[in-house]
Coordinates of C-alpha atoms in Angstrom, one line a residue:
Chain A
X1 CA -4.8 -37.8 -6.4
X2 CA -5.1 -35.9 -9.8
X3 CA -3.7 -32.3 -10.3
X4 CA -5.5 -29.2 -12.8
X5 CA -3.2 -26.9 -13.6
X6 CA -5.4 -24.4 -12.1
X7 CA -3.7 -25.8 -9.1
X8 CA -6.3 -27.9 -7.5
X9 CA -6.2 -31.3 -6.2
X10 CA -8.4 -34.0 -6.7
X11 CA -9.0 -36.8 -4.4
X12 CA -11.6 -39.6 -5.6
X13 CA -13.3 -40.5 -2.0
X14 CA -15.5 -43.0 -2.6
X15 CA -18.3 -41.6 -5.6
X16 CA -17.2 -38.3 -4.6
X17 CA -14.4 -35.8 -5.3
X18 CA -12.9 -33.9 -3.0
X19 CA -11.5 -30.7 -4.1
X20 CA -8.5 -28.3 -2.4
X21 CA -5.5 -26.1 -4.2
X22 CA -2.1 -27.7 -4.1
X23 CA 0.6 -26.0 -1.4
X24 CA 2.5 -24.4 -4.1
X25 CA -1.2 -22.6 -4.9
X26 CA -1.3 -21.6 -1.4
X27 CA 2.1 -20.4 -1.2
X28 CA 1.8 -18.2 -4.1
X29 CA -1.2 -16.2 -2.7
X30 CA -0.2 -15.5 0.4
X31 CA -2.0 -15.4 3.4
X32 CA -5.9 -16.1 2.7
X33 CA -8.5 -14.0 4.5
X34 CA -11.8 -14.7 2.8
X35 CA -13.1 -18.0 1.4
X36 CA -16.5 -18.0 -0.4
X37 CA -17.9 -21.0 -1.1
X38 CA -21.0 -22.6 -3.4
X39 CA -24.0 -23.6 -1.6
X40 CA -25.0 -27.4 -1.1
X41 CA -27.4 -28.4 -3.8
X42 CA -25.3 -26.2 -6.6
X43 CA -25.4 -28.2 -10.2
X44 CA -22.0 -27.0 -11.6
X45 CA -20.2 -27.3 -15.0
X46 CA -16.6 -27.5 -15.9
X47 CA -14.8 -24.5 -15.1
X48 CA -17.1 -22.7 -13.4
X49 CA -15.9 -20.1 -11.0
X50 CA -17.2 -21.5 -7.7
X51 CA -15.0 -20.9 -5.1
X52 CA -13.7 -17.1 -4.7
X53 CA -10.4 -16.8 -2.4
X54 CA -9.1 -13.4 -1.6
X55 CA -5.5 -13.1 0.0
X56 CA -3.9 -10.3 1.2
X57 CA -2.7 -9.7 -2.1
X58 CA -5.5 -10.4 -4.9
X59 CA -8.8 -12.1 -5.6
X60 CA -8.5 -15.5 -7.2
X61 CA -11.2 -18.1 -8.3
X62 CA -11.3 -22.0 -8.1
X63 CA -13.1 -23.7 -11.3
X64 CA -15.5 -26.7 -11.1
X65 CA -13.3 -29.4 -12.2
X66 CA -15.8 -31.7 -13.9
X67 CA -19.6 -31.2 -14.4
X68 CA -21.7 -32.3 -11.4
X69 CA -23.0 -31.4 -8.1
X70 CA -21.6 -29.9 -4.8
X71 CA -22.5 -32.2 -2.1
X72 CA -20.6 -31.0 0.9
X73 CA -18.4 -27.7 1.7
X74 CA -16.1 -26.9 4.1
X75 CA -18.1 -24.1 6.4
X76 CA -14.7 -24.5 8.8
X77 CA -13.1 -21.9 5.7
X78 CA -15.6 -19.0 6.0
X79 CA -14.4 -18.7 9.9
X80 CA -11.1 -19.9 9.5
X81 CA -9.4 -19.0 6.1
X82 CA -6.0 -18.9 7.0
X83 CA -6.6 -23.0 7.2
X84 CA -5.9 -22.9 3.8
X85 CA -2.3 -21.5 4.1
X86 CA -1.7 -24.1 7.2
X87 CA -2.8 -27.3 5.6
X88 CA -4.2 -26.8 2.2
X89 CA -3.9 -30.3 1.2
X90 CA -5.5 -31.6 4.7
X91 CA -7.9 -30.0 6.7
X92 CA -8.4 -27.0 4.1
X93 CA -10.3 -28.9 1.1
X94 CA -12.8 -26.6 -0.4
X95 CA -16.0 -28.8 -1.6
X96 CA -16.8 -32.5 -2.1
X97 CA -18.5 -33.0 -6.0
X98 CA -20.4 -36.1 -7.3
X99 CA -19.4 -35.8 -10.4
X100 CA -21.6 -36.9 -13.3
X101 CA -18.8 -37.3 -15.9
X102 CA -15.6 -38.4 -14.7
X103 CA -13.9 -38.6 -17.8
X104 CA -11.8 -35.2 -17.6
X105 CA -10.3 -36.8 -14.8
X106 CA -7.8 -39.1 -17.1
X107 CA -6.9 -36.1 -18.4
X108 CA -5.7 -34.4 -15.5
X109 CA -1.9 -34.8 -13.9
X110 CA -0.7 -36.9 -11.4
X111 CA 1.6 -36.0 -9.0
X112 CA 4.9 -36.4 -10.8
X113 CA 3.3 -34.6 -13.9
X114 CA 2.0 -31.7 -11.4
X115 CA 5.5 -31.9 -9.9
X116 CA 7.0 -30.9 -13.3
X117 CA 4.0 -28.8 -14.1
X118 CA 5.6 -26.0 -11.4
X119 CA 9.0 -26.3 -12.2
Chain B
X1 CA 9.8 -3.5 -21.9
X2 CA 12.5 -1.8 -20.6
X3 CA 14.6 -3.1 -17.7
X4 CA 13.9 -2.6 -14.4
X5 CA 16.2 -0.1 -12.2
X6 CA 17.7 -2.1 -9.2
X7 CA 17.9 -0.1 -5.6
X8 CA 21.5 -0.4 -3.6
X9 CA 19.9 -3.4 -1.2
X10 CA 18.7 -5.7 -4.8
X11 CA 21.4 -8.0 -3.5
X12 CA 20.3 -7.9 0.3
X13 CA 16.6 -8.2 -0.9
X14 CA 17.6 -11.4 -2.9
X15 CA 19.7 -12.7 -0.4
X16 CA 16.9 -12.3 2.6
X17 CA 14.6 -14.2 0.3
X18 CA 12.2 -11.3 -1.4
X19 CA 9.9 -12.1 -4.0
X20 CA 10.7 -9.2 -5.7
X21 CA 7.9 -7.1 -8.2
X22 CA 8.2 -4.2 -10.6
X23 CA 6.9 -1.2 -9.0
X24 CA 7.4 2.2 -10.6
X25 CA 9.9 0.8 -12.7
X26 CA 12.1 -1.1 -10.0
X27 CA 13.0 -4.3 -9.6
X28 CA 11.2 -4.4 -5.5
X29 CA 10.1 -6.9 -2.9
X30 CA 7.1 -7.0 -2.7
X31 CA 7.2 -9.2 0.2
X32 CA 9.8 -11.5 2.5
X33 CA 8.2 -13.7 5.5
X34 CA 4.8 -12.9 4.4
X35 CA 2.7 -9.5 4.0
X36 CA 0.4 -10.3 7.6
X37 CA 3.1 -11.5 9.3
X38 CA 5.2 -8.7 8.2
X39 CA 2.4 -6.0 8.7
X40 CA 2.1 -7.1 12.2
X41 CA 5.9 -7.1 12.9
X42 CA 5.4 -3.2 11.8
X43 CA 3.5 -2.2 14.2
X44 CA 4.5 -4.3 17.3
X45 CA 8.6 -4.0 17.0
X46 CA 10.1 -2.5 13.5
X47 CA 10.4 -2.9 10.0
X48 CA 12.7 -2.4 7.7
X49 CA 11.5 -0.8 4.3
X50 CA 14.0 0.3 0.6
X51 CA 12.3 3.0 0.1
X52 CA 15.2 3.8 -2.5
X53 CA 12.8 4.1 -5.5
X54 CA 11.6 7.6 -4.6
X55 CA 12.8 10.5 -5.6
X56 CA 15.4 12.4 -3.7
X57 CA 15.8 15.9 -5.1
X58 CA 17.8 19.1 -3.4
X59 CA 16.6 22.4 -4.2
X60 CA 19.6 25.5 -3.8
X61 CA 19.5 28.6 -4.7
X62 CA 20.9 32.3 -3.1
X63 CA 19.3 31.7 0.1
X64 CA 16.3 29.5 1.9
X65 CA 14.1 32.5 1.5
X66 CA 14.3 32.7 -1.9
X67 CA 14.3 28.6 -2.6
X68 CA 11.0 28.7 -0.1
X69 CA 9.6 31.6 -2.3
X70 CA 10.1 30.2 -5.5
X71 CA 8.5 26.5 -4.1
X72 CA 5.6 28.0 -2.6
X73 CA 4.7 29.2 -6.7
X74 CA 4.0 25.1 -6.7
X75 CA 2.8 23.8 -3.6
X76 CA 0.1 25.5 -1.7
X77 CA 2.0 24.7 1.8
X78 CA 3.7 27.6 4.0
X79 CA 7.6 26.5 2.8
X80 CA 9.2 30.2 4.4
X81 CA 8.0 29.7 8.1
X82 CA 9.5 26.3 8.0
X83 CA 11.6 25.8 10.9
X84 CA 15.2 24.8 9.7
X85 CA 15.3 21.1 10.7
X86 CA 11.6 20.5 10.1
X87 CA 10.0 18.6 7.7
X88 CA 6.5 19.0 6.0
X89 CA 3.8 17.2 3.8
X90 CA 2.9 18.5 1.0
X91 CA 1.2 18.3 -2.9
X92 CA 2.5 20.0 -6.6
X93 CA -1.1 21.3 -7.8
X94 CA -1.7 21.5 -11.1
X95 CA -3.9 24.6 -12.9
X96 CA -7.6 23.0 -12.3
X97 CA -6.7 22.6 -8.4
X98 CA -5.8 18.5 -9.0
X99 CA -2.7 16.8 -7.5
X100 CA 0.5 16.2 -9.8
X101 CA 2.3 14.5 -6.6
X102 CA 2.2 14.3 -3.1
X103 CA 5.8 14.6 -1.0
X104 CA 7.3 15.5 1.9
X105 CA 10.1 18.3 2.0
X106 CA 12.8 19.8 4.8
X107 CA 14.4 23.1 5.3
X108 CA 18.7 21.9 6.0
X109 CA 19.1 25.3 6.7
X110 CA 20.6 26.7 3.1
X111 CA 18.2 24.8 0.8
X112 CA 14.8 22.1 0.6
X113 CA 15.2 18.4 0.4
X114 CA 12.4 16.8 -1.4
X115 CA 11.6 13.4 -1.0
X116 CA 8.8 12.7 -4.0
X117 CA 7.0 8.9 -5.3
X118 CA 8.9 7.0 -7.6
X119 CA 6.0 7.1 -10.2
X120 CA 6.4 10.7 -10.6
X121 CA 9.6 11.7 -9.8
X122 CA 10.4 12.4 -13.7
X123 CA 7.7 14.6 -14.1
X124 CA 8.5 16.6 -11.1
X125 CA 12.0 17.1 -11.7
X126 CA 10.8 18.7 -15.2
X127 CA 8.4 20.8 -14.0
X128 CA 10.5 22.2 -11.1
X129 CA 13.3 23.0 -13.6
X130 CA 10.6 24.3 -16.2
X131 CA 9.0 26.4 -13.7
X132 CA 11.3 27.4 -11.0
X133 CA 13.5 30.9 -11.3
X134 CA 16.0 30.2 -12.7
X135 CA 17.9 31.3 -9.7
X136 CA 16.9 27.9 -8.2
X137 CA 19.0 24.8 -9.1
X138 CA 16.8 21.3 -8.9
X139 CA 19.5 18.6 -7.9
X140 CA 18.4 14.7 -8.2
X141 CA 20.0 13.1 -5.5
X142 CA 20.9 10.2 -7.6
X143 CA 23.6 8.5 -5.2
X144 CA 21.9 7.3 -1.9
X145 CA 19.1 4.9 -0.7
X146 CA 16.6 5.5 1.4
X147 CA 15.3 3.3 4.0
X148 CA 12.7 3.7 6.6
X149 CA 12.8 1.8 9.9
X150 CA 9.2 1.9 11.2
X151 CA 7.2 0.8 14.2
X152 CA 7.2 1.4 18.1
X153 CA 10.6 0.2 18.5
X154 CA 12.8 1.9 15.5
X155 CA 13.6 4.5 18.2
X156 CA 15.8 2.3 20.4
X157 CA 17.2 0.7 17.4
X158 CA 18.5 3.0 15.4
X159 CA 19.6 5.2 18.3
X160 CA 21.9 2.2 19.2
X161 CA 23.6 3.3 15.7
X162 CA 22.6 7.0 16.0
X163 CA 22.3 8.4 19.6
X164 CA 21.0 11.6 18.5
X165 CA 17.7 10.5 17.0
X166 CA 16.3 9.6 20.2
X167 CA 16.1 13.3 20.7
X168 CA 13.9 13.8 17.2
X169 CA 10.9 14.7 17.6
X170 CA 7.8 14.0 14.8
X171 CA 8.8 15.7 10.9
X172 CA 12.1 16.4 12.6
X173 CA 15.2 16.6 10.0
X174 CA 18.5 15.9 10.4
X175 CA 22.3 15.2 9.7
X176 CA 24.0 12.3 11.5
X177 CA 27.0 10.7 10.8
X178 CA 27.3 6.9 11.3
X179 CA 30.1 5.1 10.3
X180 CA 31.9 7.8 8.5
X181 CA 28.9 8.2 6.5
X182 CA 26.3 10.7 6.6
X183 CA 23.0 10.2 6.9
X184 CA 19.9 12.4 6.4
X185 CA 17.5 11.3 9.0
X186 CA 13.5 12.7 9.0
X187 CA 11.2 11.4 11.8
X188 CA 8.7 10.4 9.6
X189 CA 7.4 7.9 7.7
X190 CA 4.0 6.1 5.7
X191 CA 3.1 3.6 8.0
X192 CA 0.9 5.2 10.8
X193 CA 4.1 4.3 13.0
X194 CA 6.7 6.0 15.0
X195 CA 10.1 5.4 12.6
X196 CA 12.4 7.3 10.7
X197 CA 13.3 7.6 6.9
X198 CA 17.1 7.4 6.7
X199 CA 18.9 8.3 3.2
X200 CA 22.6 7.0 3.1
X201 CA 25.2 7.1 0.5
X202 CA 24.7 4.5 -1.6
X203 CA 27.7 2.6 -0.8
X204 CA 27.0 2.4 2.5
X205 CA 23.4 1.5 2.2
X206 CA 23.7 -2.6 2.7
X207 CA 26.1 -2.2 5.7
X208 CA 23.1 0.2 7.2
X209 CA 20.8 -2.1 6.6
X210 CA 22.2 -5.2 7.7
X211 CA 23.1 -3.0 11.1
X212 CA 19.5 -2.5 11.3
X213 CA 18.7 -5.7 11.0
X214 CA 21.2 -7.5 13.0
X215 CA 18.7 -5.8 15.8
X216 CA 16.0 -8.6 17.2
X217 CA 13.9 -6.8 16.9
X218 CA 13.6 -5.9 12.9
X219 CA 12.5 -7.6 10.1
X220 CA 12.9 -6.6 6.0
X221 CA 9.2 -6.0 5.0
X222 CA 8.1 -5.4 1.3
X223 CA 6.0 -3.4 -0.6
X224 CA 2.9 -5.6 -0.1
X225 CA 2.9 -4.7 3.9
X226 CA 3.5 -1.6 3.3
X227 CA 0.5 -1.1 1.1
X228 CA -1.7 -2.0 4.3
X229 CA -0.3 -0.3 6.5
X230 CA -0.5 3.0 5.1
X231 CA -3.7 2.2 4.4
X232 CA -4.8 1.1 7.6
X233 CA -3.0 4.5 8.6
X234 CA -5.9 6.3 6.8
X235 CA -2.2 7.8 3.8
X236 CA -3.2 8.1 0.1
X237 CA -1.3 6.7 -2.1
X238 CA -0.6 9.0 -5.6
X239 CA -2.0 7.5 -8.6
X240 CA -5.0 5.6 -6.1
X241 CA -6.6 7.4 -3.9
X242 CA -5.1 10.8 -5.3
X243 CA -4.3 11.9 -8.9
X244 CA -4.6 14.6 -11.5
X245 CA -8.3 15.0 -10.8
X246 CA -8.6 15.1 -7.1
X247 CA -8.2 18.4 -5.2
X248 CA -6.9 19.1 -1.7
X249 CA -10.1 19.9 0.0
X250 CA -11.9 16.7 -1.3
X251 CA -8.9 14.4 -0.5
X252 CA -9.1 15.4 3.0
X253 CA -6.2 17.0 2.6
X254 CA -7.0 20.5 3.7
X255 CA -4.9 20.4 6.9
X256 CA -1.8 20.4 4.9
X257 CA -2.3 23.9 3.5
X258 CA -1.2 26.2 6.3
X259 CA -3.0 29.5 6.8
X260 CA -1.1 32.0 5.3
X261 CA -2.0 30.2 2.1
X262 CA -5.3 30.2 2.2
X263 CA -7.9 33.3 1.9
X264 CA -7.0 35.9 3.8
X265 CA -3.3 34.7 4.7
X266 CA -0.5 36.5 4.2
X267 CA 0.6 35.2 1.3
X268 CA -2.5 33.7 0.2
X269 CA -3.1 32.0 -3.2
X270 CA 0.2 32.0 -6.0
X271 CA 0.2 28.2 -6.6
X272 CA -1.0 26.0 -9.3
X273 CA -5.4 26.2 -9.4
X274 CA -5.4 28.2 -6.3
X275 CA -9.1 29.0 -7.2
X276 CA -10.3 26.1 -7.5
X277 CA -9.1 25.2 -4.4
X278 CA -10.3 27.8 -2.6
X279 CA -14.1 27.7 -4.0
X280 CA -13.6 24.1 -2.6
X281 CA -12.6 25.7 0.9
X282 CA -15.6 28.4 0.2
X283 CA -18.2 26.0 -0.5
X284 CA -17.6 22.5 0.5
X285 CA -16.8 20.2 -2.0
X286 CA -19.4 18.1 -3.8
X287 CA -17.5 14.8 -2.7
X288 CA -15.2 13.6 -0.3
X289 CA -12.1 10.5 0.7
X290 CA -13.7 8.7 3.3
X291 CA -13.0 5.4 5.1
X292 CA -14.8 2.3 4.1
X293 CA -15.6 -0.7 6.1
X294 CA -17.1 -3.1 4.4
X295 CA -19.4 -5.5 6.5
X296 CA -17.8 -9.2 6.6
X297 CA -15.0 -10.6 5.6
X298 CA -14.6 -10.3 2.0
X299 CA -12.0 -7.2 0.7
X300 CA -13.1 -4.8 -1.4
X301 CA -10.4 -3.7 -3.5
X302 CA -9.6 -0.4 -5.8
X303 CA -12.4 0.2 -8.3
X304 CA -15.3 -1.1 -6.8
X305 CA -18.4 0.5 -7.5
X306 CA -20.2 2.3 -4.3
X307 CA -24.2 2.8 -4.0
X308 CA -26.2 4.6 -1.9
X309 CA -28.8 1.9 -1.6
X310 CA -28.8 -2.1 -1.9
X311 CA -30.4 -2.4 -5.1
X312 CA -30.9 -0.2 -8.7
X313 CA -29.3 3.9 -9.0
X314 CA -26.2 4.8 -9.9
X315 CA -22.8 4.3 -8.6
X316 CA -22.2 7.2 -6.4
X317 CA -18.2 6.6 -5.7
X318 CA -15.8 4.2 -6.1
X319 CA -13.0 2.3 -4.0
X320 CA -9.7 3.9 -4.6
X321 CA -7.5 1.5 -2.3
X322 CA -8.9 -1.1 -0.1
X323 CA -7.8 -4.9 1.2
X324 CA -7.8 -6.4 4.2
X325 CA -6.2 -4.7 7.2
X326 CA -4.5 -6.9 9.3
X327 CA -4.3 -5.0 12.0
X328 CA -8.3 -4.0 11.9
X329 CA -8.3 -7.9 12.0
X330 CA -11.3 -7.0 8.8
X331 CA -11.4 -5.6 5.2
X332 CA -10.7 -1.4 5.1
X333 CA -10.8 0.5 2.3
X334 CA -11.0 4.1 1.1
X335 CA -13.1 6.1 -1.6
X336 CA -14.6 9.3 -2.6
X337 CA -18.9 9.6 -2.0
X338 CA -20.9 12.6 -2.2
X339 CA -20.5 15.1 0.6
X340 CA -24.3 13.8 1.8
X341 CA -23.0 10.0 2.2
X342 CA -19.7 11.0 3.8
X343 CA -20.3 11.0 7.8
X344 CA -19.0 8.0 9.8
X345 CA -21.8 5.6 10.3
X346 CA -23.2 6.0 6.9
X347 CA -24.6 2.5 5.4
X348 CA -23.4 2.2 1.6
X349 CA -23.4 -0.7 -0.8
X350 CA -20.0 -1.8 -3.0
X351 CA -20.7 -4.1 -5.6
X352 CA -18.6 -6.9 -5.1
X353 CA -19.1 -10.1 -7.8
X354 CA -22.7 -8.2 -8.8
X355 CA -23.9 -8.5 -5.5
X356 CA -24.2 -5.4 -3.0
X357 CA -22.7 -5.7 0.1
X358 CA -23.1 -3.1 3.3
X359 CA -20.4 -0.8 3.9
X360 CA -20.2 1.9 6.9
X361 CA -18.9 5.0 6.6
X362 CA -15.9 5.6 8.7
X363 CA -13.1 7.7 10.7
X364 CA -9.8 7.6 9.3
X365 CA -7.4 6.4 10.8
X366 CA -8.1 3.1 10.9
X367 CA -5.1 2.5 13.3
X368 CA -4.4 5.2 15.7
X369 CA -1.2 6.3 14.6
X370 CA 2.0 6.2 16.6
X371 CA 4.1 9.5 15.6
X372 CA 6.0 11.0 18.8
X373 CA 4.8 14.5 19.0

């Protein structure tokens, strides 16, 4: 698992990357009632705004971590957006990428480096 | 930047875990358990709001008549026919009919207690004492707290502390002692709920609160539910969805100008842009503070752009407050449209992201309010 400090995981699952925002990230906006996600199909560069999240506090974006293409969202969100306050580094990943240039990925943190990253 | 001012309860706020914000120059939580969770506590048991950031301010003088007489030169309420013990809502105008502030204030019998926002209180103290005869003294009250303990069951809990309040009725005043201490007590709040604000002497202000609390049945809420609730409650809040530029009429706020102010009332006119208030009583105003559902789930907060149709024309409005209301279980919002768009059931556009999304028109309150009458 690799950490932006945009506070988004990163989970290699096979060719894919599977994409959520750490606890801490959750935490810090408060309850979330509105997910928007990309559509399927969307080719996406680094640092794109594609995910919009809206807590009861304030609007917030999540940013394409690498260049590539959305393969798979998670439509459970749109219905259910307080998922990502409950488990937001289970059931409440955002999107599933194939990347096409994984090198960014070395530079991201890992856990211990996230870890001090919030401190 | 400056520091920021700390309330009596910083300490309590810290120790009950608030995430504390500057607001108006205070050091404030903005939030403990959580803003829905808190919200919801509101308006099914009670919470338990510092409200100590607003302005407290006595007015004295020879006698109430002649405080009331000199007040009504500022406000355009009915401050003589008061009842002593009675509270009322009400808004310094300024020459072109706009609002300064918006306040409540209480005939105690010899003289007006003013309880004004925290953003303005500076100003208002200045241009009571520039303005007022000088007959009339303009006293901050810069030693107590305030606290308001809102929701359906702040009734039974703070008459466990104060038997007499059970007796209050709505915008009732009064003076209750409580420990040796007294307290000024108003049933009233900005929530939409049945509750009371409660100014105590500083000293005594954490010991209050942590008697309030000790109650199951109450909760510390922050600034963040409070926000939505008084939204949800259809309440503007000064420097949103009223300022300098709004007038009475188009904020929905005509109700709170009695009739002997208005034309034809006994003591009609004699406050700050009377006229143009009145020519916006005479003939309608051009636009009008409405309530705003937008369609979906995404909020529309302040300063979004309103249109009449889905596509090309100029904004006709904008949000002035909006977020989601967790009681509506949906995104609310309020905003000025033109008179035309401003019946309930009207389909608008905001322009959220650059797309257009539907909004309807609606009835304010959102949440039916709770006050007892």
């Amino acid at each position: 698992m690799k950490y932006t400090e945009e506070h988004e995981w990163l989970l290699p699952e096979e060719d894919l990357i599977v994409v959520g925002i750490t606890a801490h990230a959750a935490e810090q906006l408060g309850d979330v009632v509105f997910v928007e996600l990309p559509e399927v199909g969307t080719e996406v560069s680094k640092d794109d705004e594609i995910v919009v999240i809206e807590s009861v506090k304030a609007a917030s974006d999540i940013l394409a971590p690498l260049d590539g293409e959305i393969v798979e969202v998670n439509e459970a969100l749109a219905d259910n957006p307080g998922k990502v306050n409950e488990d937001p580094t289970g059931d409440a990943w955002f999107f599933k990428m194939k990347p096409s240039d994984l090198s960014p990925m070395d530079d991201y943190m890992d856990e211990a480096g996230y870890n001090d990253f919030i401190s | 930047m400056a520091d920021l001012l700390r309330t009596p309860l910083y300490d309590l706020h810290l120790e009950l875990g608030g995430k504390m914000v500057g607001f108006a120059g205070y050091d404030m939580p903005v939030q403990f358990a959580g803003i829905m969770s808190e919200h919801t506590h509101t308006r099914t048991k009670a919470g338990l709001f510092d409200v100590s950031h607003m302005g407290q301010v006595l007015l004295k003088g020879p006698s109430y008549q002649q405080i009331a007489e000199a007040f009504e030169t500022l406000v355009p309420m009915d401050v003589l026919d008061l009842e002593e013990g009675r509270q009322r809502y009400g808004l310094f105008t300024n020459t072109q009919g706009g609002i300064e502030d918006d306040l409540m204030f209480a005939n105690r019998g010899d003289h007006l207690f003013l309880v004004v926002n925290a953003a303005c209180k500076a100003a208002d103290i200045a241009h009571m004492k520039a303005t007022l005869d000088p007959s009339i003294s303009v006293e901050p009250v810069t030693d107590r707290a305030l606290l308001a303990l809102q929701g359906p069951a702040a009734e039974a809990v703070l008459s466990d502390l104060v038997p007499q309040v059970a007796e209050m009725r709505f915008m009732d005043v009064g003076v209750f002692d409580w420990s040796g201490c007294d307290l000024w007590v108003s049933r009233s709040g900005y929530t939409g709920e049945d509750g009371y604000e409660i100014s105590a002497p500083a000293a005594q202000a954490e010991a209050l609160a942590r008697a309030l609390l000790a109650h199951e049945d109450v909760e510390p809420i922050g600034l963040g539910a409070r926000d939505s609730l008084r939204l949800e409650g259809g309440l503007c809040l000064y420097g949103h969805d009223i300022d300098q530029t709004t007038r009475p009429i188009e904020a929905g706020l005509g109700w709170a100008i009695q009739k002997t102010r208005r034309p034809g009332g006994a003591r009609a006119g004699g406050f700050p842009g009377a006229q143009h208030v009145f020519s916006d009583m005479a003939g309608g105003p051009l636009r009008r503070r409405v309530g705003l559902r937008p369609e979906g789930r995404a909020p529309m907060r302040e300063g979004v752009e309103l249109y009449a149709d889905a596509e090309g024309g100029q904004p006709i409005g904008q949000i002035t407050s909006g977020g989601f209301g967790p009681t509506v279980g949906g995104p609310v919002a309020m905003g000025y449209v033109p008179v035309d768009l401003s019946d309930p059931g009207t389909r608008i556009y905001g322009e959220l992201r650059g797309k257009r999304q539907p909004v309807i028109v609606a009835p304010l309150p959102f949440v039916a309010a709770g006050f007892k009458r």
